[in-house]
Amino acid sequence: RILCVDDEPHSAKLKCIILETAGHQATPATSAHEAITLMESNLYDVVVTDWRLGDANGRDIVVAARRQADTPVVVISGFVNEAFQSEDPLADYYLEKPVNPEELISVVNDLVKSAQTPRQVTSAPKSEASDPERRMRETISRRGRESPG
């Protein structure tokens, strides 16, 4: 089950349709408040969210998802740099708008598959974990290694 959050209803629905064509059950939410309420009463395998939402920002979604069994989060935004420099916790993936539907499906499939395997939590030294540029380079590097091709 995937939760798709975007303050533009057609964008939330489009993400759901893309993921449903790949066999996922997807639920749209058009505000941070609605998404957080849904997460409080439902379990999701992955949350896909925009960063700039009308009533909050994506960090509120990431925090709520982490409280719910450490649910993986994908941020899709035209403001990826802003999102990435947010305080911890960070999302699992950051994708630029407009997102390639195949890339979205691939990322969600990978997160669903890895969620079914117990995760090992490791922490970087404080100086490394607080360096936003280094975290972005590591995320981009990780995405490059995980991408098929």
CSV table of C-alpha atoms in Angstrom, one decimal:
chain,number,residue,atom,x,y,z
A,1,ARG,CA,0.0,0.0,0.0
A,2,ILE,CA,1.3,3.4,-1.1
A,3,LEU,CA,0.2,6.8,0.2
A,4,CYS,CA,0.6,9.6,-2.4
A,5,VAL,CA,0.6,13.1,-1.0
A,6,ASP,CA,0.3,16.3,-3.1
A,7,ASP,CA,-1.6,19.5,-2.5
A,8,GLU,CA,-2.6,19.4,-6.2
A,9,PRO,CA,-5.3,16.8,-6.4
A,10,HIS,CA,-4.6,15.9,-10.0
A,11,SER,CA,-0.9,15.3,-9.2
A,12,ALA,CA,-1.8,13.0,-6.2
A,13,LYS,CA,-4.2,11.1,-8.4
A,14,LEU,CA,-1.7,10.8,-11.3
A,15,LYS,CA,0.9,9.3,-8.9
A,16,CYS,CA,-1.7,6.8,-7.7
A,17,ILE,CA,-2.6,5.8,-11.2
A,18,ILE,CA,1.1,5.3,-12.2
A,19,LEU,CA,1.7,3.1,-9.1
A,20,GLU,CA,-1.6,1.2,-9.6
A,21,THR,CA,-0.5,0.3,-13.2
A,22,ALA,CA,2.5,-1.4,-11.5
A,23,GLY,CA,0.3,-3.4,-9.3
A,24,HIS,CA,0.4,-1.3,-6.1
A,25,GLN,CA,-2.7,-0.2,-4.1
A,26,ALA,CA,-2.4,3.6,-3.8
A,27,THR,CA,-4.3,6.1,-1.8
A,28,PRO,CA,-4.2,9.9,-2.6
A,29,ALA,CA,-4.0,12.6,0.1
A,30,THR,CA,-4.2,16.3,-0.8
A,31,SER,CA,-2.9,17.9,2.4
A,32,ALA,CA,-0.4,17.1,5.1
A,33,HIS,CA,-3.2,17.0,7.6
A,34,GLU,CA,-5.1,14.4,5.6
A,35,ALA,CA,-1.9,12.3,5.0
A,36,ILE,CA,-1.0,12.3,8.7
A,37,THR,CA,-4.5,11.3,9.7
A,38,LEU,CA,-4.4,8.5,7.1
A,39,MET,CA,-1.0,7.3,8.5
A,40,GLU,CA,-2.4,7.3,12.0
A,41,SER,CA,-5.1,4.8,11.1
A,42,ASN,CA,-3.5,2.8,8.2
A,43,LEU,CA,-0.2,1.1,7.5
A,44,TYR,CA,1.6,2.0,4.3
A,45,ASP,CA,4.6,0.3,2.7
A,46,VAL,CA,5.8,3.6,1.2
A,47,VAL,CA,4.8,7.3,1.3
A,48,VAL,CA,5.4,9.4,-1.9
A,49,THR,CA,5.1,13.1,-1.1
A,50,ASP,CA,5.6,16.5,-2.6
A,51,TRP,CA,7.8,18.8,-0.5
A,52,ARG,CA,5.8,22.1,-0.5
A,53,LEU,CA,2.3,21.4,0.6
A,54,GLY,CA,-0.4,24.0,1.2
A,55,ASP,CA,-0.7,23.3,4.9
A,56,ALA,CA,2.8,22.1,5.8
A,57,ASN,CA,5.9,20.8,4.2
A,58,GLY,CA,7.2,17.4,3.4
A,59,ARG,CA,9.3,17.2,6.6
A,60,ASP,CA,6.0,16.8,8.5
A,61,ILE,CA,5.1,13.9,6.3
A,62,VAL,CA,8.6,12.3,6.8
A,63,VAL,CA,8.4,12.7,10.6
A,64,ALA,CA,4.9,11.1,10.6
A,65,ALA,CA,6.0,8.2,8.3
A,66,ARG,CA,9.0,7.5,10.6
A,67,ARG,CA,6.7,7.3,13.6
A,68,GLN,CA,4.6,4.7,11.7
A,69,ALA,CA,7.0,1.7,11.7
A,70,ASP,CA,9.8,3.7,10.0
A,71,THR,CA,7.8,3.8,6.7
A,72,PRO,CA,10.1,4.7,3.7
A,73,VAL,CA,9.5,8.1,2.1
A,74,VAL,CA,10.0,9.3,-1.5
A,75,VAL,CA,10.0,13.1,-1.9
A,76,ILE,CA,9.1,14.3,-5.4
A,77,SER,CA,9.6,18.0,-5.8
A,78,GLY,CA,10.8,20.9,-7.8
A,79,PHE,CA,12.6,21.9,-4.6
A,80,VAL,CA,14.8,18.9,-4.0
A,81,ASN,CA,17.7,21.0,-2.7
A,82,GLU,CA,15.5,22.7,-0.1
A,83,ALA,CA,14.0,19.3,0.9
A,84,PHE,CA,17.4,17.6,1.2
A,85,GLN,CA,18.7,20.4,3.5
A,86,SER,CA,15.9,19.9,5.9
A,87,GLU,CA,16.6,18.7,9.4
A,88,ASP,CA,16.6,14.9,10.1
A,89,PRO,CA,14.9,12.6,9.5
A,90,LEU,CA,15.6,12.5,5.8
A,91,ALA,CA,13.5,10.8,3.1
A,92,ASP,CA,14.8,7.7,1.5
A,93,TYR,CA,14.8,9.1,-2.0
A,94,TYR,CA,14.5,12.6,-3.6
A,95,LEU,CA,13.2,12.8,-7.2
A,96,GLU,CA,12.9,16.0,-9.3
A,97,LYS,CA,9.7,17.1,-10.8
A,98,PRO,CA,8.6,16.2,-13.4
A,99,VAL,CA,9.2,12.6,-12.3
A,100,ASN,CA,9.7,9.9,-14.9
A,101,PRO,CA,6.9,7.3,-14.2
A,102,GLU,CA,9.3,4.4,-14.7
A,103,GLU,CA,11.8,5.8,-12.2
A,104,LEU,CA,9.0,6.3,-9.7
A,105,ILE,CA,7.8,2.7,-10.1
A,106,SER,CA,11.4,1.4,-9.9
A,107,VAL,CA,12.1,3.4,-6.7
A,108,VAL,CA,8.8,2.3,-5.0
A,109,ASN,CA,9.3,-1.3,-6.0
A,110,ASP,CA,12.8,-1.2,-4.5
A,111,LEU,CA,11.6,0.3,-1.3
A,112,VAL,CA,8.7,-2.2,-1.0
A,113,LYS,CA,11.2,-5.1,-1.6
A,114,SER,CA,13.7,-3.8,0.9
A,115,ALA,CA,10.9,-3.1,3.5
A,116,GLN,CA,10.2,-6.8,3.4
A,117,THR,CA,13.8,-7.5,4.4
A,118,PRO,CA,14.8,-6.4,7.9
A,119,ARG,CA,16.8,-3.2,7.7
A,120,GLN,CA,20.1,-2.7,9.6
A,121,VAL,CA,20.3,0.7,11.1
A,122,THR,CA,23.7,2.3,11.0
A,123,SER,CA,24.6,5.8,11.9
A,124,ALA,CA,27.3,8.0,10.5
A,125,PRO,CA,29.6,10.1,12.7
A,126,LYS,CA,27.9,13.3,13.7
A,127,SER,CA,30.1,15.5,11.5
A,128,GLU,CA,29.2,13.4,8.4
A,129,ALA,CA,25.5,13.1,9.3
A,130,SER,CA,25.1,16.9,9.7
A,131,ASP,CA,26.7,17.8,6.4
A,132,PRO,CA,23.9,18.3,3.8
A,133,GLU,CA,26.2,18.4,0.8
A,134,ARG,CA,27.8,15.1,1.7
A,135,ARG,CA,24.4,13.5,2.4
A,136,MET,CA,23.2,14.6,-1.0
A,137,ARG,CA,26.3,13.2,-2.7
A,138,GLU,CA,25.8,9.9,-0.9
A,139,THR,CA,22.1,9.7,-1.8
A,140,ILE,CA,22.9,10.5,-5.5
A,141,SER,CA,25.7,8.0,-5.4
A,142,ARG,CA,23.4,5.4,-3.8
A,143,ARG,CA,20.7,6.0,-6.5
A,144,GLY,CA,23.3,5.6,-9.2
A,145,ARG,CA,24.4,2.2,-7.8
A,146,GLU,CA,20.9,1.0,-7.4
A,147,SER,CA,19.6,2.1,-10.8
A,148,PRO,CA,19.4,-0.6,-13.5
A,149,GLY,CA,21.5,-0.1,-16.5
